[in-house]
Amino acid sequence: GAGVSQSPSNKVTEKGKDVELRCDPISGHTALYWYRQSLGQGLEFLIYFQGNSAPDKSGLPSDRFSAERTGGSVSTLTIQRTQQEDSAVYLCASSLGGSSRSNEQFFGPGTRLTVL
Amino acid sequence: AQSVSQHNHHVILSEAASLELGCNYSYGGTVNLFWYVQYPGQHLQLLLKYFSGDPLVKGIKGFEAEFIKSKFSFNLRKPSVQWSDTAEYFCAVTLYSSASKIIFGSGTRLSIRP
């Protein structure tokens, strides 16, 4: 596709439920990132995938959060036993990867998660 | 830990006013610097970037930013703003040696009065 796509665009769930958020990166981009944007705050890095390397999970806030990337393309961010503080916009980005000079990131429209 | 500071949380200007948004980062090594913009209802998009060379970089829509290494700053400027510049602006840094994560500032909301 022309850009990074994410689904769903909005997700409302009840506290304690699990949710899955999907990201389709730009074709050919080997690097994929997840961020969280909370109301009134900046973007918080969550996780980074680069090719077949082990992901950088240093930003995941708790073990309720996990992500995988299948076939080096689509990624799913899973939040188990959601809490109200998980409410935020979850942004996915992709980049060509491979070297620091090509790490311009292109962002998707985000998934707005609301935990009731 | 590396961090990015944007001291102006909300800036309100009239059309045709000049703009300068501050950005400071804390990292002693070589960095790549970015400004991203998020227009209302739209997703983040790159405004401009600095990798190396001329510390004055020009981006889209008449924006520019100057990298001052001694001050660890990368302030965003525009000589004459328009109503359509109303948006949220994020400064960001990546470590030159790492292609992993972007560290974002908390953002500055810019409101332009018509």
PDB file of C-alpha atoms in Angstrom:
ATOM      1  CA  GLY A   1       0.000   0.000   0.000  1.00  0.00           C
ATOM      2  CA  ALA A   2       0.905   3.640  -0.185  1.00  0.00           C
ATOM      3  CA  GLY A   3       1.351   4.094   3.543  1.00  0.00           C
ATOM      4  CA  VAL A   4       1.274   2.415   6.915  1.00  0.00           C
ATOM      5  CA  SER A   5      -2.174   1.146   7.773  1.00  0.00           C
ATOM      6  CA  GLN A   6      -3.566   0.201  11.151  1.00  0.00           C
ATOM      7  CA  SER A   7      -6.713  -1.533  12.266  1.00  0.00           C
ATOM      8  CA  PRO A   8      -9.040  -1.037  13.901  1.00  0.00           C
ATOM      9  CA  SER A   9      -9.108   2.739  13.897  1.00  0.00           C
ATOM     10  CA  ASN A  10     -11.053   2.716  17.151  1.00  0.00           C
ATOM     11  CA  LYS A  11     -11.406   0.037  19.796  1.00  0.00           C
ATOM     12  CA  VAL A  12     -13.547   0.204  22.908  1.00  0.00           C
ATOM     13  CA  THR A  13     -13.133  -2.616  25.364  1.00  0.00           C
ATOM     14  CA  GLU A  14     -13.933  -3.490  28.926  1.00  0.00           C
ATOM     15  CA  LYS A  15     -11.345  -3.623  31.640  1.00  0.00           C
ATOM     16  CA  GLY A  16      -9.809  -7.067  31.864  1.00  0.00           C
ATOM     17  CA  LYS A  17     -10.364  -8.019  28.231  1.00  0.00           C
ATOM     18  CA  ASP A  18      -7.565  -8.732  25.770  1.00  0.00           C
ATOM     19  CA  VAL A  19      -7.149  -6.643  22.611  1.00  0.00           C
ATOM     20  CA  GLU A  20      -5.158  -7.045  19.415  1.00  0.00           C
ATOM     21  CA  LEU A  21      -4.054  -4.132  17.288  1.00  0.00           C
ATOM     22  CA  ARG A  22      -2.781  -4.637  13.780  1.00  0.00           C
ATOM     23  CA  CYS A  23      -0.216  -2.796  11.695  1.00  0.00           C
ATOM     24  CA  ASP A  24       0.582  -3.179   8.003  1.00  0.00           C
ATOM     25  CA  PRO A  25       3.866  -1.433   7.221  1.00  0.00           C
ATOM     26  CA  ILE A  26       4.908   0.080   3.931  1.00  0.00           C
ATOM     27  CA  SER A  27       5.931  -2.626   1.497  1.00  0.00           C
ATOM     28  CA  GLY A  28       9.696  -3.133   1.536  1.00  0.00           C
ATOM     29  CA  HIS A  29      10.220  -1.558   4.944  1.00  0.00           C
ATOM     30  CA  THR A  30      12.152  -3.911   7.176  1.00  0.00           C
ATOM     31  CA  ALA A  31      11.832  -1.926  10.388  1.00  0.00           C
ATOM     32  CA  LEU A  32       8.586  -1.597  12.322  1.00  0.00           C
ATOM     33  CA  TYR A  33       7.870   0.356  15.497  1.00  0.00           C
ATOM     34  CA  TRP A  34       5.041   0.672  17.976  1.00  0.00           C
ATOM     35  CA  TYR A  35       4.443   3.821  20.023  1.00  0.00           C
ATOM     36  CA  ARG A  36       1.786   4.930  22.451  1.00  0.00           C
ATOM     37  CA  GLN A  37       0.407   8.455  22.571  1.00  0.00           C
ATOM     38  CA  SER A  38      -1.505   9.289  25.714  1.00  0.00           C
ATOM     39  CA  LEU A  39      -3.647  12.380  26.137  1.00  0.00           C
ATOM     40  CA  GLY A  40      -1.493  15.413  26.831  1.00  0.00           C
ATOM     41  CA  GLN A  41       1.712  13.442  26.581  1.00  0.00           C
ATOM     42  CA  GLY A  42       4.237  12.746  23.903  1.00  0.00           C
ATOM     43  CA  LEU A  43       4.900   9.554  22.088  1.00  0.00           C
ATOM     44  CA  GLU A  44       6.192   6.668  24.126  1.00  0.00           C
ATOM     45  CA  PHE A  45       8.294   4.030  22.378  1.00  0.00           C
ATOM     46  CA  LEU A  46       7.036   0.494  22.950  1.00  0.00           C
ATOM     47  CA  ILE A  47       8.810  -1.992  20.682  1.00  0.00           C
ATOM     48  CA  TYR A  48      10.929  -2.180  17.529  1.00  0.00           C
ATOM     49  CA  PHE A  49      11.372  -4.948  14.966  1.00  0.00           C
ATOM     50  CA  GLN A  50      14.221  -5.022  12.456  1.00  0.00           C
ATOM     51  CA  GLY A  51      14.193  -7.849   9.960  1.00  0.00           C
ATOM     52  CA  ASN A  52      14.796 -11.199  11.606  1.00  0.00           C
ATOM     53  CA  SER A  53      16.658  -9.756  14.584  1.00  0.00           C
ATOM     54  CA  ALA A  54      15.337 -10.086  18.103  1.00  0.00           C
ATOM     55  CA  PRO A  55      12.965  -7.181  18.767  1.00  0.00           C
ATOM     56  CA  ASP A  56      13.836  -4.307  21.074  1.00  0.00           C
ATOM     57  CA  LYS A  57      11.154  -4.631  23.735  1.00  0.00           C
ATOM     58  CA  SER A  58      12.638  -2.103  26.112  1.00  0.00           C
ATOM     59  CA  GLY A  59       9.640   0.199  25.955  1.00  0.00           C
ATOM     60  CA  LEU A  60       6.893  -2.277  26.800  1.00  0.00           C
ATOM     61  CA  PRO A  61       5.319  -1.006  30.045  1.00  0.00           C
ATOM     62  CA  SER A  62       4.409  -4.385  31.490  1.00  0.00           C
ATOM     63  CA  ASP A  63       4.274  -8.085  30.686  1.00  0.00           C
ATOM     64  CA  ARG A  64       0.644  -7.616  29.658  1.00  0.00           C
ATOM     65  CA  PHE A  65       1.977  -6.083  26.468  1.00  0.00           C
ATOM     66  CA  SER A  66       3.444  -8.192  23.687  1.00  0.00           C
ATOM     67  CA  ALA A  67       3.943  -7.875  19.966  1.00  0.00           C
ATOM     68  CA  GLU A  68       4.859 -10.100  17.115  1.00  0.00           C
ATOM     69  CA  ARG A  69       5.693  -9.627  13.510  1.00  0.00           C
ATOM     70  CA  THR A  70       4.875 -12.447  11.163  1.00  0.00           C
ATOM     71  CA  GLY A  71       6.807 -12.982   7.963  1.00  0.00           C
ATOM     72  CA  GLY A  72       8.681  -9.738   8.418  1.00  0.00           C
ATOM     73  CA  SER A  73       5.621  -7.729   7.490  1.00  0.00           C
ATOM     74  CA  VAL A  74       2.380  -7.401   9.454  1.00  0.00           C
ATOM     75  CA  SER A  75       2.640  -6.838  13.183  1.00  0.00           C
ATOM     76  CA  THR A  76       0.161  -7.386  15.996  1.00  0.00           C
ATOM     77  CA  LEU A  77       0.328  -5.649  19.347  1.00  0.00           C
ATOM     78  CA  THR A  78      -1.532  -7.552  22.056  1.00  0.00           C
ATOM     79  CA  ILE A  79      -2.588  -6.131  25.373  1.00  0.00           C
ATOM     80  CA  GLN A  80      -3.826  -8.696  27.859  1.00  0.00           C
ATOM     81  CA  ARG A  81      -6.143  -7.931  30.765  1.00  0.00           C
ATOM     82  CA  THR A  82      -6.529  -4.321  29.712  1.00  0.00           C
ATOM     83  CA  GLN A  83      -6.548  -1.581  32.313  1.00  0.00           C
ATOM     84  CA  GLN A  84      -8.006   1.913  32.100  1.00  0.00           C
ATOM     85  CA  GLU A  85      -4.513   3.405  32.001  1.00  0.00           C
ATOM     86  CA  ASP A  86      -3.949   1.527  28.733  1.00  0.00           C
ATOM     87  CA  SER A  87      -6.347   3.942  27.033  1.00  0.00           C
ATOM     88  CA  ALA A  88      -4.317   5.799  24.410  1.00  0.00           C
ATOM     89  CA  VAL A  89      -3.643   6.061  20.715  1.00  0.00           C
ATOM     90  CA  TYR A  90      -1.316   3.298  19.579  1.00  0.00           C
ATOM     91  CA  LEU A  91       0.803   4.295  16.623  1.00  0.00           C
ATOM     92  CA  CYS A  92       2.725   2.079  14.280  1.00  0.00           C
ATOM     93  CA  ALA A  93       5.567   3.274  12.082  1.00  0.00           C
ATOM     94  CA  SER A  94       7.850   1.672   9.558  1.00  0.00           C
ATOM     95  CA  SER A  95      11.143   2.566   7.969  1.00  0.00           C
ATOM     96  CA  LEU A  96      13.536   1.156   5.432  1.00  0.00           C
ATOM     97  CA  GLY A  97      15.783   0.087   8.292  1.00  0.00           C
ATOM     98  CA  GLY A  98      19.228  -1.355   7.874  1.00  0.00           C
ATOM     99  CA  SER A  99      21.203   1.722   8.828  1.00  0.00           C
ATOM    100  CA  SER A 100      20.754   4.816  10.921  1.00  0.00           C
ATOM    101  CA  ARG A 101      20.683   7.039   7.859  1.00  0.00           C
ATOM    102  CA  SER A 102      17.578   5.388   6.570  1.00  0.00           C
ATOM    103  CA  ASN A 103      15.606   5.471   9.779  1.00  0.00           C
ATOM    104  CA  GLU A 104      13.059   8.080   8.734  1.00  0.00           C
ATOM    105  CA  GLN A 105       9.870   6.646  10.124  1.00  0.00           C
ATOM    106  CA  PHE A 106       6.507   6.798   8.419  1.00  0.00           C
ATOM    107  CA  PHE A 107       3.536   6.679  10.730  1.00  0.00           C
ATOM    108  CA  GLY A 108       0.155   5.080  10.436  1.00  0.00           C
ATOM    109  CA  PRO A 109      -3.094   6.764  11.503  1.00  0.00           C
ATOM    110  CA  GLY A 110      -3.143   4.989  14.846  1.00  0.00           C
ATOM    111  CA  THR A 111      -5.654   2.932  16.797  1.00  0.00           C
ATOM    112  CA  ARG A 112      -7.536   4.775  19.512  1.00  0.00           C
ATOM    113  CA  LEU A 113      -8.039   2.349  22.402  1.00  0.00           C
ATOM    114  CA  THR A 114     -10.550   3.119  25.112  1.00  0.00           C
ATOM    115  CA  VAL A 115     -10.755   0.848  28.134  1.00  0.00           C
ATOM    116  CA  LEU A 116     -13.943   1.282  30.102  1.00  0.00           C
TER     117      LEU A 116
ATOM    118  CA  ALA B   1      18.858   8.356  29.784  1.00  0.00           C
ATOM    119  CA  GLN B   2      18.338  10.254  26.583  1.00  0.00           C
ATOM    120  CA  SER B   3      15.481  12.713  26.560  1.00  0.00           C
ATOM    121  CA  VAL B   4      13.957  15.437  24.446  1.00  0.00           C
ATOM    122  CA  SER B   5      12.493  18.578  26.000  1.00  0.00           C
ATOM    123  CA  GLN B   6       9.942  20.844  24.414  1.00  0.00           C
ATOM    124  CA  HIS B   7       9.355  23.608  26.894  1.00  0.00           C
ATOM    125  CA  ASN B   8       6.421  25.246  25.134  1.00  0.00           C
ATOM    126  CA  HIS B   9       3.343  23.118  25.639  1.00  0.00           C
ATOM    127  CA  HIS B  10       0.891  25.444  23.923  1.00  0.00           C
ATOM    128  CA  VAL B  11       1.730  28.403  21.719  1.00  0.00           C
ATOM    129  CA  ILE B  12      -0.900  30.806  20.419  1.00  0.00           C
ATOM    130  CA  LEU B  13      -0.025  33.181  17.601  1.00  0.00           C
ATOM    131  CA  SER B  14      -1.775  35.407  15.130  1.00  0.00           C
ATOM    132  CA  GLU B  15      -1.398  34.858  11.422  1.00  0.00           C
ATOM    133  CA  ALA B  16       1.784  36.340   9.945  1.00  0.00           C
ATOM    134  CA  ALA B  17       3.576  36.198  13.293  1.00  0.00           C
ATOM    135  CA  SER B  18       6.980  34.567  13.443  1.00  0.00           C
ATOM    136  CA  LEU B  19       7.339  31.202  15.112  1.00  0.00           C
ATOM    137  CA  GLU B  20      10.084  29.554  17.080  1.00  0.00           C
ATOM    138  CA  LEU B  21       9.506  26.308  18.959  1.00  0.00           C
ATOM    139  CA  GLY B  22      12.223  25.165  21.291  1.00  0.00           C
ATOM    140  CA  CYS B  23      13.712  21.677  21.393  1.00  0.00           C
ATOM    141  CA  ASN B  24      16.591  20.462  23.524  1.00  0.00           C
ATOM    142  CA  TYR B  25      17.929  16.962  23.800  1.00  0.00           C
ATOM    143  CA  SER B  26      20.215  15.264  26.239  1.00  0.00           C
ATOM    144  CA  TYR B  27      22.782  13.048  24.598  1.00  0.00           C
ATOM    145  CA  GLY B  28      26.443  13.654  24.121  1.00  0.00           C
ATOM    146  CA  GLY B  29      26.936  11.556  21.037  1.00  0.00           C
ATOM    147  CA  THR B  30      26.027  11.991  17.404  1.00  0.00           C
ATOM    148  CA  VAL B  31      22.331  12.260  16.789  1.00  0.00           C
ATOM    149  CA  ASN B  32      19.779  12.472  14.026  1.00  0.00           C
ATOM    150  CA  LEU B  33      17.110  15.093  14.660  1.00  0.00           C
ATOM    151  CA  PHE B  34      13.563  15.397  13.408  1.00  0.00           C
ATOM    152  CA  TRP B  35      10.501  17.535  13.623  1.00  0.00           C
ATOM    153  CA  TYR B  36       7.187  15.817  13.056  1.00  0.00           C
ATOM    154  CA  VAL B  37       3.818  17.506  12.713  1.00  0.00           C
ATOM    155  CA  GLN B  38       0.351  16.188  13.432  1.00  0.00           C
ATOM    156  CA  TYR B  39      -2.471  18.216  11.907  1.00  0.00           C
ATOM    157  CA  PRO B  40      -5.904  17.861  13.495  1.00  0.00           C
ATOM    158  CA  GLY B  41      -7.370  14.478  12.641  1.00  0.00           C
ATOM    159  CA  GLN B  42      -4.336  13.418  10.654  1.00  0.00           C
ATOM    160  CA  HIS B  43      -1.402  11.166  11.364  1.00  0.00           C
ATOM    161  CA  LEU B  44       2.138  12.178  12.164  1.00  0.00           C
ATOM    162  CA  GLN B  45       4.219  13.289   9.239  1.00  0.00           C
ATOM    163  CA  LEU B  46       7.804  14.391   8.866  1.00  0.00           C
ATOM    164  CA  LEU B  47       8.388  18.127   8.669  1.00  0.00           C
ATOM    165  CA  LEU B  48      12.170  18.113   8.392  1.00  0.00           C
ATOM    166  CA  LYS B  49      15.233  16.205   9.490  1.00  0.00           C
ATOM    167  CA  TYR B  50      18.909  16.688  10.204  1.00  0.00           C
ATOM    168  CA  PHE B  51      21.460  13.945   9.679  1.00  0.00           C
ATOM    169  CA  SER B  52      24.677  15.826   8.953  1.00  0.00           C
ATOM    170  CA  GLY B  53      26.102  18.767   7.028  1.00  0.00           C
ATOM    171  CA  ASP B  54      24.536  22.220   7.032  1.00  0.00           C
ATOM    172  CA  PRO B  55      23.039  22.734  10.491  1.00  0.00           C
ATOM    173  CA  LEU B  56      20.257  24.857   9.023  1.00  0.00           C
ATOM    174  CA  VAL B  57      17.759  22.526   7.450  1.00  0.00           C
ATOM    175  CA  LYS B  58      14.705  23.458   5.471  1.00  0.00           C
ATOM    176  CA  GLY B  59      11.537  21.448   5.459  1.00  0.00           C
ATOM    177  CA  ILE B  60       8.116  21.560   3.937  1.00  0.00           C
ATOM    178  CA  LYS B  61       5.712  24.491   4.124  1.00  0.00           C
ATOM    179  CA  GLY B  62       8.396  27.088   4.822  1.00  0.00           C
ATOM    180  CA  PHE B  63       9.637  25.573   8.069  1.00  0.00           C
ATOM    181  CA  GLU B  64      13.291  25.419   8.984  1.00  0.00           C
ATOM    182  CA  ALA B  65      15.303  24.286  11.971  1.00  0.00           C
ATOM    183  CA  GLU B  66      18.794  24.982  13.173  1.00  0.00           C
ATOM    184  CA  PHE B  67      20.962  22.412  14.895  1.00  0.00           C
ATOM    185  CA  ILE B  68      23.221  24.046  17.473  1.00  0.00           C
ATOM    186  CA  LYS B  69      25.416  21.286  18.805  1.00  0.00           C
ATOM    187  CA  SER B  70      26.885  23.343  21.639  1.00  0.00           C
ATOM    188  CA  LYS B  71      23.411  24.038  22.964  1.00  0.00           C
ATOM    189  CA  PHE B  72      21.981  20.577  22.245  1.00  0.00           C
ATOM    190  CA  SER B  73      19.157  22.367  20.510  1.00  0.00           C
ATOM    191  CA  PHE B  74      17.143  21.959  17.328  1.00  0.00           C
ATOM    192  CA  ASN B  75      14.623  24.792  17.327  1.00  0.00           C
ATOM    193  CA  LEU B  76      11.917  24.992  14.704  1.00  0.00           C
ATOM    194  CA  ARG B  77      11.215  28.302  12.985  1.00  0.00           C
ATOM    195  CA  LYS B  78       8.893  29.839  10.460  1.00  0.00           C
ATOM    196  CA  PRO B  79       9.002  33.534   9.583  1.00  0.00           C
ATOM    197  CA  SER B  80       5.269  33.959   8.989  1.00  0.00           C
ATOM    198  CA  VAL B  81       2.699  31.436  10.177  1.00  0.00           C
ATOM    199  CA  GLN B  82      -0.635  30.675   8.585  1.00  0.00           C
ATOM    200  CA  TRP B  83      -3.878  29.444  10.076  1.00  0.00           C
ATOM    201  CA  SER B  84      -3.226  26.093   8.403  1.00  0.00           C
ATOM    202  CA  ASP B  85      -0.135  25.642  10.572  1.00  0.00           C
ATOM    203  CA  THR B  86      -2.389  24.881  13.521  1.00  0.00           C
ATOM    204  CA  ALA B  87      -1.154  21.468  14.644  1.00  0.00           C
ATOM    205  CA  GLU B  88       0.904  19.647  17.206  1.00  0.00           C
ATOM    206  CA  TYR B  89       4.646  19.634  16.655  1.00  0.00           C
ATOM    207  CA  PHE B  90       6.987  16.984  17.963  1.00  0.00           C
ATOM    208  CA  CYS B  91      10.748  17.161  18.153  1.00  0.00           C
ATOM    209  CA  ALA B  92      12.515  13.808  18.056  1.00  0.00           C
ATOM    210  CA  VAL B  93      15.987  12.335  18.176  1.00  0.00           C
ATOM    211  CA  THR B  94      17.576   9.053  17.262  1.00  0.00           C
ATOM    212  CA  LEU B  95      21.053   8.050  18.185  1.00  0.00           C
ATOM    213  CA  TYR B  96      23.315   8.001  15.147  1.00  0.00           C
ATOM    214  CA  SER B  97      24.604   4.616  16.181  1.00  0.00           C
ATOM    215  CA  SER B  98      21.173   3.140  16.605  1.00  0.00           C
ATOM    216  CA  ALA B  99      18.349   2.732  14.163  1.00  0.00           C
ATOM    217  CA  SER B 100      16.041   1.410  16.822  1.00  0.00           C
ATOM    218  CA  LYS B 101      13.934   3.932  18.583  1.00  0.00           C
ATOM    219  CA  ILE B 102      12.988   7.543  18.190  1.00  0.00           C
ATOM    220  CA  ILE B 103      12.824   9.526  21.400  1.00  0.00           C
ATOM    221  CA  PHE B 104      10.067  12.083  21.141  1.00  0.00           C
ATOM    222  CA  GLY B 105       9.460  15.268  23.020  1.00  0.00           C
ATOM    223  CA  SER B 106       6.085  15.803  24.652  1.00  0.00           C
ATOM    224  CA  GLY B 107       4.935  18.018  21.818  1.00  0.00           C
ATOM    225  CA  THR B 108       3.930  21.637  21.381  1.00  0.00           C
ATOM    226  CA  ARG B 109       0.412  22.524  20.405  1.00  0.00           C
ATOM    227  CA  LEU B 110       0.355  25.485  18.039  1.00  0.00           C
ATOM    228  CA  SER B 111      -2.855  27.454  17.646  1.00  0.00           C
ATOM    229  CA  ILE B 112      -3.035  30.173  15.007  1.00  0.00           C
ATOM    230  CA  ARG B 113      -5.677  32.863  15.295  1.00  0.00           C
ATOM    231  CA  PRO B 114      -7.054  33.847  11.864  1.00  0.00           C
TER     232      PRO B 114
END
